[in-house]
Amino acid sequence: MRSLERSGTFQLGDLRVRRLGYGAMHLSGAGVFGPPQDRDAALAVLREAVAAGVNHIDTSDYYGPHITNQLIREALHPYPDDLVIVTKIGVRRGTDGSVLEATSPDELIRAVHDNLRNLGVDVLDVVNLRNVFDDADRAGELIDAGLTILADLQRQGLVRHIGLSNVTPAQIAAGRRICDIVCVQNRYNLASRSDDGLIDSLANDRIAYVPFFPLGGLGALQSPALSHVARLFNATTAQVALAWLLRRAPNMLLIPGTSSITHLRENIAAAEITLPDTALEALSGGAPIASWAKGGA
């Protein structure tokens, strides 16, 4: 059995994916802007991921912009029959690399067509609408209007399934009144667990939860308990953090990203770690786990 098969599978609508996938954000240049420093290495990581059994890739056409999706197409097209590519819209990049909202109807429709063109497909498997507003009223307006547009594109056959990103339970509930939601992407990891209740609620409804920054984001996760469990399993702390997420809930789909084949293989090997209940208790209920940035306070 290949390592990834040990992670199990979950449904994204009518699409079944392995629970440990790959996030393509880091394949473009520094700051997720411009071309990669080593294009051949980026292509090699994508090919290695699929060869190892990854069949769930997370991306967006604003990575680069356009570059990451073009890399995916160059490396993997024609795509394996079971490969599911999930993208997101609602953001664009300025010419200076700035991250800007792109939430008007024309911008959302254009983003879908950009993803279609650069990935080289006739239909997008899953499109996540990303909330870019802290203000609840503006976020609600965006979600309602954006999902209405996506639902129309779905009826046109350009989008197969729809998800949400960076949203609250109330926003998800409102969105589900407009269309079916197959997945939710929010920040979640051992140190950032405000979505505990939401994850369990979504699991009951068979909706996937896809944590971004599963390994802490800008800083590495650390705690005495995490280090102790990693030593017991002769694993890295990152591998244990991923294994914990896989045990956390059956609807958890992981998309750790990397531009390194070595790190990709380490992440995939996390699927082979089965944490016992005692380890889960130590990690979930012990001393707080922090996200520590090297060189930071």
XYZ file of C-alpha atoms in Angstrom:
297
model
C 0.000 0.000 0.000
C 1.348 3.415 -0.948
C 1.769 5.929 1.859
C -1.009 8.213 0.674
C -3.569 5.420 0.591
C -3.222 5.191 4.370
C -4.676 8.683 4.684
C -8.074 7.432 3.517
C -10.456 9.193 1.162
C -13.347 11.656 1.284
C -15.918 12.933 -1.187
C -15.805 16.417 -2.704
C -19.287 16.308 -4.145
C -19.140 13.359 -6.544
C -15.323 13.440 -6.623
C -13.386 11.120 -4.294
C -9.951 12.303 -3.210
C -7.235 11.062 -0.893
C -7.234 13.024 2.334
C -3.613 14.114 2.024
C -3.220 16.311 -1.033
C -0.923 19.092 -2.193
C -1.123 22.903 -2.123
C 0.545 24.558 -5.119
C 0.825 28.119 -3.757
C 4.591 27.986 -3.157
C 5.458 26.980 -6.727
C 5.586 30.559 -8.018
C 8.148 33.158 -6.995
C 8.830 34.791 -3.641
C 5.687 36.171 -2.060
C 3.627 33.979 -4.409
C 4.479 36.470 -7.167
C 6.382 36.079 -10.400
C 8.069 32.971 -11.786
C 9.783 30.339 -9.634
C 13.508 30.561 -9.161
C 13.829 27.028 -10.590
C 11.067 26.185 -13.059
C 12.276 22.623 -13.625
C 12.217 21.969 -9.872
C 8.635 23.255 -9.647
C 7.548 20.950 -12.455
C 9.356 18.047 -10.804
C 7.514 18.576 -7.490
C 4.141 18.444 -9.247
C 5.044 15.276 -11.130
C 6.437 13.662 -7.992
C 3.248 14.462 -6.066
C 0.988 12.810 -8.624
C 3.359 9.862 -9.046
C 3.164 9.332 -5.267
C -0.632 9.154 -5.422
C -1.764 12.727 -4.779
C -5.102 13.267 -6.525
C -6.151 16.559 -4.885
C -4.245 19.711 -5.835
C -5.200 23.125 -4.480
C -4.329 26.194 -6.535
C -5.544 29.577 -7.779
C -4.912 31.672 -10.852
C -3.882 34.611 -8.665
C -0.823 32.614 -7.589
C 1.854 34.203 -9.715
C -0.547 35.429 -11.093
C -1.307 32.745 -13.703
C 2.106 31.112 -13.302
C 1.197 28.332 -10.874
C -1.714 27.146 -12.997
C 0.466 27.249 -16.082
C 3.045 25.120 -14.277
C 0.356 22.605 -13.308
C -0.768 22.387 -16.910
C 2.782 21.993 -18.237
C 3.678 19.322 -15.685
C 0.498 17.255 -15.631
C -1.706 17.848 -18.698
C -3.389 15.686 -19.932
C -4.469 15.101 -16.354
C -4.960 11.680 -14.755
C -8.634 10.699 -14.679
C -8.792 10.783 -10.878
C -6.963 14.098 -10.375
C -9.110 16.798 -8.742
C -7.881 20.390 -9.066
C -9.461 22.890 -6.683
C -9.062 26.605 -7.301
C -10.259 29.821 -5.670
C -11.411 33.263 -6.776
C -12.063 36.640 -5.133
C -8.516 38.016 -5.132
C -6.178 39.435 -7.770
C -2.557 40.592 -7.762
C -1.443 44.124 -8.450
C 1.503 44.802 -10.754
C 3.592 45.451 -7.634
C 2.629 42.109 -6.101
C -0.041 43.542 -3.839
C -3.066 41.399 -2.979
C -6.309 43.098 -3.976
C -9.959 42.183 -3.811
C -11.564 41.069 -7.067
C -15.195 40.598 -6.150
C -17.237 42.360 -8.816
C -19.336 40.121 -11.087
C -17.046 40.774 -14.055
C -13.927 40.009 -12.002
C -15.337 36.748 -10.648
C -16.447 35.575 -14.088
C -13.083 36.568 -15.571
C -11.270 34.665 -12.809
C -13.176 31.483 -13.627
C -12.277 31.807 -17.303
C -8.639 32.568 -16.432
C -8.476 29.378 -14.371
C -10.093 27.373 -17.170
C -7.665 28.713 -19.764
C -4.460 28.414 -17.757
C -5.275 24.949 -16.413
C -6.364 23.833 -19.890
C -9.734 22.392 -18.873
C -13.343 22.828 -19.987
C -14.784 22.630 -16.468
C -13.286 23.418 -13.050
C -13.669 20.591 -10.514
C -14.161 22.867 -7.486
C -14.090 26.656 -7.167
C -13.794 28.232 -3.719
C -15.088 31.749 -3.211
C -12.687 33.488 -0.836
C -13.984 36.049 1.624
C -11.615 39.037 1.665
C -13.525 41.294 4.057
C -13.268 41.553 7.845
C -16.533 43.496 7.915
C -19.406 41.013 8.299
C -21.847 43.058 6.204
C -19.468 43.422 3.274
C -18.509 39.763 3.557
C -22.149 38.731 3.517
C -22.817 40.809 0.413
C -19.761 39.320 -1.335
C -20.702 35.752 -0.480
C -24.320 36.110 -1.566
C -23.440 37.828 -4.849
C -20.412 35.643 -5.560
C -22.189 32.348 -4.931
C -25.062 33.458 -7.129
C -22.568 34.020 -9.946
C -20.822 30.716 -9.323
C -24.125 28.858 -9.231
C -24.948 30.329 -12.641
C -21.554 29.265 -14.008
C -22.225 25.828 -12.536
C -25.494 25.640 -14.475
C -23.544 26.607 -17.607
C -21.251 23.618 -17.047
C -18.089 25.623 -16.317
C -17.913 24.746 -12.599
C -18.639 21.315 -11.151
C -18.666 22.096 -7.413
C -18.493 25.175 -5.170
C -16.738 25.856 -1.864
C -16.012 28.741 0.515
C -12.815 30.066 2.078
C -12.078 32.256 5.122
C -15.676 32.215 6.351
C -17.724 31.954 9.544
C -20.401 29.348 10.363
C -23.107 31.977 9.791
C -21.683 32.817 6.361
C -21.544 29.143 5.446
C -25.167 28.659 6.486
C -26.218 31.653 4.394
C -24.218 30.379 1.437
C -25.800 26.936 1.598
C -29.172 28.556 1.018
C -27.886 29.654 -2.407
C -26.071 26.524 -3.570
C -24.515 23.292 -2.358
C -21.156 23.794 -0.619
C -18.763 20.831 -0.858
C -15.827 22.234 1.130
C -14.711 24.984 3.478
C -11.138 26.335 3.603
C -10.235 28.118 6.832
C -7.130 28.576 8.949
C -6.690 25.638 11.321
C -3.807 23.743 12.897
C -2.644 22.535 16.306
C -2.095 26.121 17.449
C -5.147 27.700 15.802
C -8.299 25.785 16.691
C -11.194 28.227 16.735
C -13.001 26.106 14.129
C -13.265 22.971 16.291
C -17.050 23.154 16.486
C -17.419 24.032 12.807
C -15.324 21.038 11.735
C -17.568 18.626 13.626
C -20.708 20.281 12.254
C -19.437 20.040 8.687
C -18.455 16.407 9.235
C -22.038 15.628 10.191
C -23.159 17.166 6.892
C -20.440 15.369 4.873
C -18.787 18.648 3.873
C -14.998 18.661 3.585
C -12.897 20.934 5.776
C -9.579 21.996 4.229
C -7.253 23.795 6.667
C -4.873 26.344 5.264
C -1.619 26.874 7.162
C -1.856 23.309 8.521
C 1.735 23.597 9.732
C 1.402 27.048 11.310
C 1.834 29.439 8.401
C 4.795 31.798 8.779
C 6.160 29.972 11.822
C 6.789 26.364 12.765
C 4.519 24.706 15.307
C 6.228 23.894 18.583
C 5.463 22.561 22.054
C 7.038 20.040 24.455
C 4.201 17.585 23.695
C 4.670 17.901 19.944
C 8.417 17.358 20.211
C 7.893 14.383 22.542
C 5.428 12.656 20.204
C 7.712 13.303 17.239
C 10.606 11.585 19.052
C 8.406 8.598 19.910
C 7.544 8.077 16.255
C 10.972 9.000 14.893
C 9.196 11.682 12.879
C 9.407 15.420 12.368
C 7.104 17.754 14.278
C 5.533 18.720 10.938
C 4.706 15.088 10.194
C 3.081 14.671 13.613
C 1.075 17.873 13.119
C -0.250 16.503 9.815
C -0.974 13.106 11.336
C -2.922 14.829 14.123
C -5.056 16.632 11.557
C -5.807 13.369 9.780
C -6.998 11.879 13.077
C -8.882 15.043 14.064
C -11.913 14.460 11.803
C -12.843 12.220 8.857
C -13.758 15.206 6.683
C -10.318 16.836 7.058
C -8.486 17.206 3.723
C -4.868 18.348 3.937
C -3.064 20.421 1.303
C 0.424 21.106 2.709
C 2.455 23.049 0.185
C 6.132 22.965 -0.669
C 8.495 23.635 -3.548
C 10.876 20.902 -2.339
C 10.673 17.241 -3.307
C 12.318 16.341 0.007
C 9.629 18.156 1.995
C 6.924 16.744 -0.269
C 8.071 13.207 0.544
C 8.203 14.033 4.250
C 4.649 15.372 4.139
C 3.385 12.309 2.292
C 5.067 10.030 4.840
C 2.877 11.605 7.543
C 0.046 9.420 6.245
C 1.896 6.393 7.622
C 1.745 7.718 11.204
C -1.229 6.482 13.191
C -1.380 8.415 16.430
C -2.773 6.499 19.426
C -5.380 8.066 21.689
C -2.728 8.899 24.281
C -0.813 10.970 21.735
C -4.001 12.691 20.614
C -4.790 13.614 24.203
C -1.269 14.937 24.780
C -1.436 17.105 21.666
C -5.038 18.233 22.016
C -5.295 18.857 25.720
C -1.795 19.433 26.971
C 0.344 22.548 27.073
C -0.533 25.190 24.454
C 1.112 24.760 21.082
C 2.599 27.908 19.608
C 3.496 28.949 16.095
C 7.079 30.132 16.295
C 8.743 32.154 13.566
C 12.504 31.716 13.378
C 14.140 34.992 14.200
C 10.876 36.447 15.497
C 9.704 37.310 18.979
